[in-house]
Amino acid sequence: MALSIVREITEKTPPPRALYLRFPFGHALGEPGNRNQQLAVLLLAFRLLFEADRPGTIRDGRLRWRRENYSPPDWEAFRRLGPGL
Amino acid sequence: MPLSRLKNRMLARIFTLFPFLAVRWGRKLAPHPGEVPWVEPRTPLREAVLALVTTGGVHLRSQPPFDMSDPRGDPSFREFPAGTPRELLTITHDYYDHREAERDLNLVLPVERVRELVAAGALGALHPLAYALMGHIEPPHLETLQERTAPEIARRLAAAQVDYALLIPA
């Protein structure tokens, strides 16, 4: 499972599954200190891990870089993730 | 610091400020000719062991730094305990602006976030070893990365019965 911050590069060297984020270099998880944003990235990444059905899947995370209030993590949403989603 | 390294750091800041430059660069890259690997996930996240692999140039201060003198990059990797105290880690990578990653290492190596997942019962465990590369590698080192470095990391993860690996770019 990979994160991607430049879709055009990821498309050329496709990992099995990649979550694309429109974030700057050096910020694949988001802004420094923004715990909720970082956990939102991880939830989307793990969801893709179990939902992707073909090699080379790149999904746009559609998360905003700034000016977004991220909710506290939904742990139950993480706990539900597994094969056969 | 040599002038060439200062130039690379300046370019890294420019690429961070103007992401369309990286997009244009990416469009010019040749597609990887090999097959894309695929393994079906078999373990629920709450029972899985997750390993972190970053291309952010992170390493122990006591380990040799990635080689910044070769403009084609350094295809080696560093293995270190994922639970290493922050003050014992550093970043050697001139090709992205890592000032904010230095402030919050979770941006390129989200150990603290993953530990929260484990504590919440959302993830089985964090693999005790983390792996780091530097993500600016050009031929001929690209071949070394693809044929030696990456397979070696994969072998180690498989031998340790890691279920999933999260690759974080820089």
PDB file of C-alpha atoms in Angstrom:
ATOM      1  CA  MET A   1       0.000   0.000   0.000  1.00  0.00           C
ATOM      2  CA  ALA A   2       1.516   3.313  -1.063  1.00  0.00           C
ATOM      3  CA  LEU A   3       0.757   6.978  -0.657  1.00  0.00           C
ATOM      4  CA  SER A   4       1.299   9.222  -3.666  1.00  0.00           C
ATOM      5  CA  ILE A   5       1.775  12.968  -3.883  1.00  0.00           C
ATOM      6  CA  VAL A   6       2.521  13.231  -7.619  1.00  0.00           C
ATOM      7  CA  ARG A   7      -0.004  11.146  -9.503  1.00  0.00           C
ATOM      8  CA  GLU A   8       1.878  11.441 -12.800  1.00  0.00           C
ATOM      9  CA  ILE A   9       4.942   9.788 -11.264  1.00  0.00           C
ATOM     10  CA  THR A  10       2.952   7.072  -9.507  1.00  0.00           C
ATOM     11  CA  GLU A  11       1.204   6.219 -12.789  1.00  0.00           C
ATOM     12  CA  LYS A  12       4.573   5.501 -14.394  1.00  0.00           C
ATOM     13  CA  THR A  13       5.763   3.190 -11.639  1.00  0.00           C
ATOM     14  CA  PRO A  14       2.493   1.886 -10.342  1.00  0.00           C
ATOM     15  CA  PRO A  15       2.482   0.157  -6.974  1.00  0.00           C
ATOM     16  CA  PRO A  16      -0.318  -2.377  -6.380  1.00  0.00           C
ATOM     17  CA  ARG A  17      -2.423   0.259  -4.615  1.00  0.00           C
ATOM     18  CA  ALA A  18      -1.810   3.973  -4.158  1.00  0.00           C
ATOM     19  CA  LEU A  19      -3.750   6.704  -2.418  1.00  0.00           C
ATOM     20  CA  TYR A  20      -3.157   9.999  -4.189  1.00  0.00           C
ATOM     21  CA  LEU A  21      -3.081  13.138  -2.073  1.00  0.00           C
ATOM     22  CA  ARG A  22      -2.778  16.668  -3.400  1.00  0.00           C
ATOM     23  CA  PHE A  23      -0.255  17.524  -0.730  1.00  0.00           C
ATOM     24  CA  PRO A  24       3.183  19.134  -1.138  1.00  0.00           C
ATOM     25  CA  PHE A  25       6.455  17.236  -1.168  1.00  0.00           C
ATOM     26  CA  GLY A  26       7.425  16.062   2.274  1.00  0.00           C
ATOM     27  CA  HIS A  27       3.818  16.130   3.521  1.00  0.00           C
ATOM     28  CA  ALA A  28       2.311  12.806   2.488  1.00  0.00           C
ATOM     29  CA  LEU A  29       0.442  12.570   5.793  1.00  0.00           C
ATOM     30  CA  GLY A  30      -0.586  16.226   5.774  1.00  0.00           C
ATOM     31  CA  GLU A  31       0.299  19.193   7.903  1.00  0.00           C
ATOM     32  CA  PRO A  32       2.731  18.979  10.818  1.00  0.00           C
ATOM     33  CA  GLY A  33       0.918  18.411  14.083  1.00  0.00           C
ATOM     34  CA  ASN A  34      -2.457  17.791  12.425  1.00  0.00           C
ATOM     35  CA  ARG A  35      -3.169  14.440  14.043  1.00  0.00           C
ATOM     36  CA  ASN A  36      -6.736  14.138  12.797  1.00  0.00           C
ATOM     37  CA  GLN A  37      -5.687  14.848   9.202  1.00  0.00           C
ATOM     38  CA  GLN A  38      -2.905  12.273   9.440  1.00  0.00           C
ATOM     39  CA  LEU A  39      -5.309   9.633  10.738  1.00  0.00           C
ATOM     40  CA  ALA A  40      -7.801  10.538   7.990  1.00  0.00           C
ATOM     41  CA  VAL A  41      -5.075   9.779   5.444  1.00  0.00           C
ATOM     42  CA  LEU A  42      -4.382   6.427   7.097  1.00  0.00           C
ATOM     43  CA  LEU A  43      -8.068   5.477   7.156  1.00  0.00           C
ATOM     44  CA  LEU A  44      -8.370   6.158   3.424  1.00  0.00           C
ATOM     45  CA  ALA A  45      -5.160   4.258   2.734  1.00  0.00           C
ATOM     46  CA  PHE A  46      -6.251   1.162   4.650  1.00  0.00           C
ATOM     47  CA  ARG A  47      -9.718   1.293   3.132  1.00  0.00           C
ATOM     48  CA  LEU A  48      -8.108   1.226  -0.303  1.00  0.00           C
ATOM     49  CA  LEU A  49      -5.907  -1.687   0.767  1.00  0.00           C
ATOM     50  CA  PHE A  50      -9.016  -3.837   1.149  1.00  0.00           C
ATOM     51  CA  GLU A  51     -11.191  -2.315  -1.567  1.00  0.00           C
ATOM     52  CA  ALA A  52      -8.821  -2.205  -4.555  1.00  0.00           C
ATOM     53  CA  ASP A  53      -9.568  -5.009  -6.988  1.00  0.00           C
ATOM     54  CA  ARG A  54      -6.810  -4.692  -9.566  1.00  0.00           C
ATOM     55  CA  PRO A  55      -3.052  -4.023  -9.628  1.00  0.00           C
ATOM     56  CA  GLY A  56      -2.078  -0.428 -10.183  1.00  0.00           C
ATOM     57  CA  THR A  57      -5.159   1.111  -8.578  1.00  0.00           C
ATOM     58  CA  ILE A  58      -4.651   4.810  -7.833  1.00  0.00           C
ATOM     59  CA  ARG A  59      -7.449   6.449  -5.865  1.00  0.00           C
ATOM     60  CA  ASP A  60      -7.762  10.188  -5.315  1.00  0.00           C
ATOM     61  CA  GLY A  61      -8.060  10.755  -1.562  1.00  0.00           C
ATOM     62  CA  ARG A  62      -9.850  14.093  -2.207  1.00  0.00           C
ATOM     63  CA  LEU A  63      -8.526  15.493   1.045  1.00  0.00           C
ATOM     64  CA  ARG A  64      -7.891  19.201   1.247  1.00  0.00           C
ATOM     65  CA  TRP A  65      -4.474  20.391   2.243  1.00  0.00           C
ATOM     66  CA  ARG A  66      -5.467  23.326   4.420  1.00  0.00           C
ATOM     67  CA  ARG A  67      -8.656  25.112   5.457  1.00  0.00           C
ATOM     68  CA  GLU A  68     -10.305  21.876   6.480  1.00  0.00           C
ATOM     69  CA  ASN A  69     -11.399  20.788   9.931  1.00  0.00           C
ATOM     70  CA  TYR A  70     -10.737  17.093  10.330  1.00  0.00           C
ATOM     71  CA  SER A  71     -12.885  15.135  12.760  1.00  0.00           C
ATOM     72  CA  PRO A  72     -11.345  13.002  15.491  1.00  0.00           C
ATOM     73  CA  PRO A  73     -10.594   9.473  14.295  1.00  0.00           C
ATOM     74  CA  ASP A  74     -13.398   6.960  13.950  1.00  0.00           C
ATOM     75  CA  TRP A  75     -11.652   3.952  15.467  1.00  0.00           C
ATOM     76  CA  GLU A  76     -14.568   1.681  14.731  1.00  0.00           C
ATOM     77  CA  ALA A  77     -14.194   2.467  11.020  1.00  0.00           C
ATOM     78  CA  PHE A  78     -10.596   1.214  11.226  1.00  0.00           C
ATOM     79  CA  ARG A  79     -11.612  -1.887  13.202  1.00  0.00           C
ATOM     80  CA  ARG A  80     -14.114  -2.889  10.548  1.00  0.00           C
ATOM     81  CA  LEU A  81     -11.479  -2.999   7.777  1.00  0.00           C
ATOM     82  CA  GLY A  82     -10.535  -6.389   6.439  1.00  0.00           C
ATOM     83  CA  PRO A  83     -10.797  -8.767   3.489  1.00  0.00           C
ATOM     84  CA  GLY A  84     -14.140  -9.141   1.814  1.00  0.00           C
ATOM     85  CA  LEU A  85     -15.296  -5.551   2.208  1.00  0.00           C
TER      86      LEU A  85
ATOM     87  CA  MET B   1      28.254  22.526   2.394  1.00  0.00           C
ATOM     88  CA  PRO B   2      29.197  22.132  -1.294  1.00  0.00           C
ATOM     89  CA  LEU B   3      27.482  24.451  -3.773  1.00  0.00           C
ATOM     90  CA  SER B   4      25.879  21.511  -5.574  1.00  0.00           C
ATOM     91  CA  ARG B   5      24.028  20.500  -2.411  1.00  0.00           C
ATOM     92  CA  LEU B   6      22.829  24.045  -1.816  1.00  0.00           C
ATOM     93  CA  LYS B   7      21.549  24.127  -5.389  1.00  0.00           C
ATOM     94  CA  ASN B   8      19.657  20.851  -4.884  1.00  0.00           C
ATOM     95  CA  ARG B   9      18.072  22.143  -1.691  1.00  0.00           C
ATOM     96  CA  MET B  10      17.007  25.316  -3.460  1.00  0.00           C
ATOM     97  CA  LEU B  11      15.475  23.276  -6.289  1.00  0.00           C
ATOM     98  CA  ALA B  12      13.637  21.142  -3.726  1.00  0.00           C
ATOM     99  CA  ARG B  13      12.022  24.251  -2.278  1.00  0.00           C
ATOM    100  CA  ILE B  14      11.036  25.449  -5.743  1.00  0.00           C
ATOM    101  CA  PHE B  15       9.426  22.069  -6.540  1.00  0.00           C
ATOM    102  CA  THR B  16       7.513  22.249  -3.250  1.00  0.00           C
ATOM    103  CA  LEU B  17       6.250  25.742  -4.047  1.00  0.00           C
ATOM    104  CA  PHE B  18       5.364  24.930  -7.656  1.00  0.00           C
ATOM    105  CA  PRO B  19       4.024  21.344  -7.765  1.00  0.00           C
ATOM    106  CA  PHE B  20       3.184  21.591 -11.491  1.00  0.00           C
ATOM    107  CA  LEU B  21       6.936  21.265 -12.129  1.00  0.00           C
ATOM    108  CA  ALA B  22       6.853  17.766 -10.645  1.00  0.00           C
ATOM    109  CA  VAL B  23       3.733  16.962 -12.657  1.00  0.00           C
ATOM    110  CA  ARG B  24       5.500  17.961 -15.890  1.00  0.00           C
ATOM    111  CA  TRP B  25       8.523  15.923 -14.887  1.00  0.00           C
ATOM    112  CA  GLY B  26       6.339  12.906 -14.123  1.00  0.00           C
ATOM    113  CA  ARG B  27       4.643  13.077 -17.505  1.00  0.00           C
ATOM    114  CA  LYS B  28       8.010  12.757 -19.202  1.00  0.00           C
ATOM    115  CA  LEU B  29       8.999   9.596 -17.318  1.00  0.00           C
ATOM    116  CA  ALA B  30       8.932   6.305 -19.176  1.00  0.00           C
ATOM    117  CA  PRO B  31       6.362   3.821 -17.853  1.00  0.00           C
ATOM    118  CA  HIS B  32       7.762   0.947 -15.857  1.00  0.00           C
ATOM    119  CA  PRO B  33       7.680  -2.035 -18.205  1.00  0.00           C
ATOM    120  CA  GLY B  34       7.243  -4.763 -15.591  1.00  0.00           C
ATOM    121  CA  GLU B  35       4.121  -6.338 -14.214  1.00  0.00           C
ATOM    122  CA  VAL B  36       2.496  -4.643 -11.245  1.00  0.00           C
ATOM    123  CA  PRO B  37       2.710  -7.006  -8.260  1.00  0.00           C
ATOM    124  CA  TRP B  38      -0.462  -8.058  -6.504  1.00  0.00           C
ATOM    125  CA  VAL B  39      -1.290 -10.033  -3.389  1.00  0.00           C
ATOM    126  CA  GLU B  40      -4.789 -10.304  -1.965  1.00  0.00           C
ATOM    127  CA  PRO B  41      -5.034  -9.011   1.607  1.00  0.00           C
ATOM    128  CA  ARG B  42      -5.979 -11.847   3.953  1.00  0.00           C
ATOM    129  CA  THR B  43      -5.768 -10.408   7.457  1.00  0.00           C
ATOM    130  CA  PRO B  44      -8.206  -7.969   9.072  1.00  0.00           C
ATOM    131  CA  LEU B  45      -6.504  -4.720   9.973  1.00  0.00           C
ATOM    132  CA  ARG B  46      -7.155  -5.214  13.691  1.00  0.00           C
ATOM    133  CA  GLU B  47      -5.066  -8.411  13.591  1.00  0.00           C
ATOM    134  CA  ALA B  48      -2.412  -7.329  11.084  1.00  0.00           C
ATOM    135  CA  VAL B  49       1.247  -6.437  11.511  1.00  0.00           C
ATOM    136  CA  LEU B  50       2.113  -3.278   9.587  1.00  0.00           C
ATOM    137  CA  ALA B  51       5.576  -2.160   8.520  1.00  0.00           C
ATOM    138  CA  LEU B  52       6.465   1.410   7.601  1.00  0.00           C
ATOM    139  CA  VAL B  53       8.733   2.117   4.631  1.00  0.00           C
ATOM    140  CA  THR B  54       9.589   5.716   3.826  1.00  0.00           C
ATOM    141  CA  THR B  55      11.479   7.312   0.963  1.00  0.00           C
ATOM    142  CA  GLY B  56      12.078  10.369   3.117  1.00  0.00           C
ATOM    143  CA  GLY B  57      15.746   9.712   3.879  1.00  0.00           C
ATOM    144  CA  VAL B  58      15.203   9.024   7.593  1.00  0.00           C
ATOM    145  CA  HIS B  59      17.906   7.181   9.507  1.00  0.00           C
ATOM    146  CA  LEU B  60      19.580   6.818  12.871  1.00  0.00           C
ATOM    147  CA  ARG B  61      22.080   9.542  13.582  1.00  0.00           C
ATOM    148  CA  SER B  62      24.554   6.730  14.212  1.00  0.00           C
ATOM    149  CA  GLN B  63      24.023   5.213  10.731  1.00  0.00           C
ATOM    150  CA  PRO B  64      25.863   6.399   7.632  1.00  0.00           C
ATOM    151  CA  PRO B  65      23.833   9.169   5.959  1.00  0.00           C
ATOM    152  CA  PHE B  66      22.476   8.696   2.449  1.00  0.00           C
ATOM    153  CA  ASP B  67      25.045   9.777  -0.121  1.00  0.00           C
ATOM    154  CA  MET B  68      24.258  13.308  -1.260  1.00  0.00           C
ATOM    155  CA  SER B  69      27.428  13.660  -3.298  1.00  0.00           C
ATOM    156  CA  ASP B  70      26.148  11.469  -6.143  1.00  0.00           C
ATOM    157  CA  PRO B  71      23.628  13.428  -8.251  1.00  0.00           C
ATOM    158  CA  ARG B  72      22.035  10.134  -9.334  1.00  0.00           C
ATOM    159  CA  GLY B  73      21.045   9.332  -5.766  1.00  0.00           C
ATOM    160  CA  ASP B  74      21.764   6.593  -3.249  1.00  0.00           C
ATOM    161  CA  PRO B  75      19.907   3.280  -3.757  1.00  0.00           C
ATOM    162  CA  SER B  76      20.779   1.824  -0.354  1.00  0.00           C
ATOM    163  CA  PHE B  77      18.355   1.510   2.560  1.00  0.00           C
ATOM    164  CA  ARG B  78      18.461   1.946   6.306  1.00  0.00           C
ATOM    165  CA  GLU B  79      16.810  -0.373   8.804  1.00  0.00           C
ATOM    166  CA  PHE B  80      16.213   0.874  12.330  1.00  0.00           C
ATOM    167  CA  PRO B  81      13.866   0.261  15.272  1.00  0.00           C
ATOM    168  CA  ALA B  82      10.514   1.912  14.597  1.00  0.00           C
ATOM    169  CA  GLY B  83      10.380   2.918  18.239  1.00  0.00           C
ATOM    170  CA  THR B  84      13.635   4.874  18.116  1.00  0.00           C
ATOM    171  CA  PRO B  85      13.393   8.097  20.162  1.00  0.00           C
ATOM    172  CA  ARG B  86      12.942  11.064  17.846  1.00  0.00           C
ATOM    173  CA  GLU B  87      16.172  12.732  18.938  1.00  0.00           C
ATOM    174  CA  LEU B  88      18.168   9.749  17.668  1.00  0.00           C
ATOM    175  CA  LEU B  89      16.750  10.064  14.144  1.00  0.00           C
ATOM    176  CA  THR B  90      17.620  12.494  11.381  1.00  0.00           C
ATOM    177  CA  ILE B  91      16.848  13.090   7.706  1.00  0.00           C
ATOM    178  CA  THR B  92      19.456  13.148   4.956  1.00  0.00           C
ATOM    179  CA  HIS B  93      17.762  14.045   1.681  1.00  0.00           C
ATOM    180  CA  ASP B  94      18.455  17.190  -0.341  1.00  0.00           C
ATOM    181  CA  TYR B  95      15.699  16.641  -2.870  1.00  0.00           C
ATOM    182  CA  TYR B  96      12.666  17.695  -0.842  1.00  0.00           C
ATOM    183  CA  ASP B  97      12.116  20.425   1.697  1.00  0.00           C
ATOM    184  CA  HIS B  98      12.000  18.477   4.962  1.00  0.00           C
ATOM    185  CA  ARG B  99      11.909  21.337   7.435  1.00  0.00           C
ATOM    186  CA  GLU B 100       8.323  20.473   8.449  1.00  0.00           C
ATOM    187  CA  ALA B 101       9.024  16.739   8.475  1.00  0.00           C
ATOM    188  CA  GLU B 102      11.825  17.500  10.926  1.00  0.00           C
ATOM    189  CA  ARG B 103       9.215  19.178  13.160  1.00  0.00           C
ATOM    190  CA  ASP B 104       6.777  16.292  12.828  1.00  0.00           C
ATOM    191  CA  LEU B 105       8.357  13.102  11.569  1.00  0.00           C
ATOM    192  CA  ASN B 106       4.901  11.559  11.172  1.00  0.00           C
ATOM    193  CA  LEU B 107       4.671  13.369   7.833  1.00  0.00           C
ATOM    194  CA  VAL B 108       7.102  10.847   6.346  1.00  0.00           C
ATOM    195  CA  LEU B 109       7.187   8.133   9.031  1.00  0.00           C
ATOM    196  CA  PRO B 110       3.875   8.045  10.951  1.00  0.00           C
ATOM    197  CA  VAL B 111       5.020   5.936  13.897  1.00  0.00           C
ATOM    198  CA  GLU B 112       3.032   7.915  16.464  1.00  0.00           C
ATOM    199  CA  ARG B 113      -0.183   7.656  14.457  1.00  0.00           C
ATOM    200  CA  VAL B 114       0.271   3.921  13.914  1.00  0.00           C
ATOM    201  CA  ARG B 115       0.885   3.409  17.626  1.00  0.00           C
ATOM    202  CA  GLU B 116      -2.412   5.155  18.269  1.00  0.00           C
ATOM    203  CA  LEU B 117      -4.101   2.700  15.918  1.00  0.00           C
ATOM    204  CA  VAL B 118      -2.590  -0.212  17.820  1.00  0.00           C
ATOM    205  CA  ALA B 119      -3.624   1.263  21.186  1.00  0.00           C
ATOM    206  CA  ALA B 120      -7.186   1.709  19.895  1.00  0.00           C
ATOM    207  CA  GLY B 121      -7.406  -1.916  18.786  1.00  0.00           C
ATOM    208  CA  ALA B 122      -7.642  -0.828  15.151  1.00  0.00           C
ATOM    209  CA  LEU B 123      -4.357  -2.442  14.082  1.00  0.00           C
ATOM    210  CA  GLY B 124      -2.664  -5.604  15.346  1.00  0.00           C
ATOM    211  CA  ALA B 125       0.888  -4.340  15.698  1.00  0.00           C
ATOM    212  CA  LEU B 126       3.564  -2.103  14.267  1.00  0.00           C
ATOM    213  CA  HIS B 127       6.498  -4.082  12.881  1.00  0.00           C
ATOM    214  CA  PRO B 128       9.409  -3.279  15.210  1.00  0.00           C
ATOM    215  CA  LEU B 129      11.708  -2.340  12.326  1.00  0.00           C
ATOM    216  CA  ALA B 130      11.224   0.599   9.971  1.00  0.00           C
ATOM    217  CA  TYR B 131      12.856   0.969   6.558  1.00  0.00           C
ATOM    218  CA  ALA B 132      13.989   4.122   4.819  1.00  0.00           C
ATOM    219  CA  LEU B 133      15.281   5.017   1.396  1.00  0.00           C
ATOM    220  CA  MET B 134      15.930   8.304  -0.295  1.00  0.00           C
ATOM    221  CA  GLY B 135      13.452   8.968  -3.062  1.00  0.00           C
ATOM    222  CA  HIS B 136      15.620  10.562  -5.679  1.00  0.00           C
ATOM    223  CA  ILE B 137      17.220   7.756  -7.607  1.00  0.00           C
ATOM    224  CA  GLU B 138      18.169   7.833 -11.257  1.00  0.00           C
ATOM    225  CA  PRO B 139      19.891   5.345 -13.576  1.00  0.00           C
ATOM    226  CA  PRO B 140      22.053   3.381 -13.091  1.00  0.00           C
ATOM    227  CA  HIS B 141      21.071   3.295  -9.416  1.00  0.00           C
ATOM    228  CA  LEU B 142      17.443   2.711 -10.354  1.00  0.00           C
ATOM    229  CA  GLU B 143      18.379  -0.807 -11.389  1.00  0.00           C
ATOM    230  CA  THR B 144      20.055  -1.412  -8.031  1.00  0.00           C
ATOM    231  CA  LEU B 145      16.936  -0.144  -6.281  1.00  0.00           C
ATOM    232  CA  GLN B 146      14.631  -2.381  -8.296  1.00  0.00           C
ATOM    233  CA  GLU B 147      16.726  -5.523  -8.413  1.00  0.00           C
ATOM    234  CA  ARG B 148      18.517  -5.509  -5.071  1.00  0.00           C
ATOM    235  CA  THR B 149      17.333  -2.975  -2.532  1.00  0.00           C
ATOM    236  CA  ALA B 150      13.556  -3.281  -2.823  1.00  0.00           C
ATOM    237  CA  PRO B 151      13.607  -7.123  -3.052  1.00  0.00           C
ATOM    238  CA  GLU B 152      15.869  -7.271   0.000  1.00  0.00           C
ATOM    239  CA  ILE B 153      13.451  -5.147   2.039  1.00  0.00           C
ATOM    240  CA  ALA B 154      10.548  -7.279   0.796  1.00  0.00           C
ATOM    241  CA  ARG B 155      12.424 -10.458   1.771  1.00  0.00           C
ATOM    242  CA  ARG B 156      13.012  -9.161   5.273  1.00  0.00           C
ATOM    243  CA  LEU B 157       9.385  -8.154   5.702  1.00  0.00           C
ATOM    244  CA  ALA B 158       8.163 -11.513   4.422  1.00  0.00           C
ATOM    245  CA  ALA B 159      10.579 -13.398   6.690  1.00  0.00           C
ATOM    246  CA  ALA B 160       9.263 -11.414   9.652  1.00  0.00           C
ATOM    247  CA  GLN B 161       5.685 -12.362   8.644  1.00  0.00           C
ATOM    248  CA  VAL B 162       4.629  -8.773   8.220  1.00  0.00           C
ATOM    249  CA  ASP B 163       1.119  -8.606   6.773  1.00  0.00           C
ATOM    250  CA  TYR B 164       1.145  -5.172   5.180  1.00  0.00           C
ATOM    251  CA  ALA B 165       3.645  -2.447   4.332  1.00  0.00           C
ATOM    252  CA  LEU B 166       2.816   1.215   3.980  1.00  0.00           C
ATOM    253  CA  LEU B 167       5.135   3.081   1.622  1.00  0.00           C
ATOM    254  CA  ILE B 168       5.330   6.797   2.337  1.00  0.00           C
ATOM    255  CA  PRO B 169       6.853   9.074  -0.306  1.00  0.00           C
ATOM    256  CA  ALA B 170       8.572  12.326   0.383  1.00  0.00           C
TER     257      ALA B 170
END
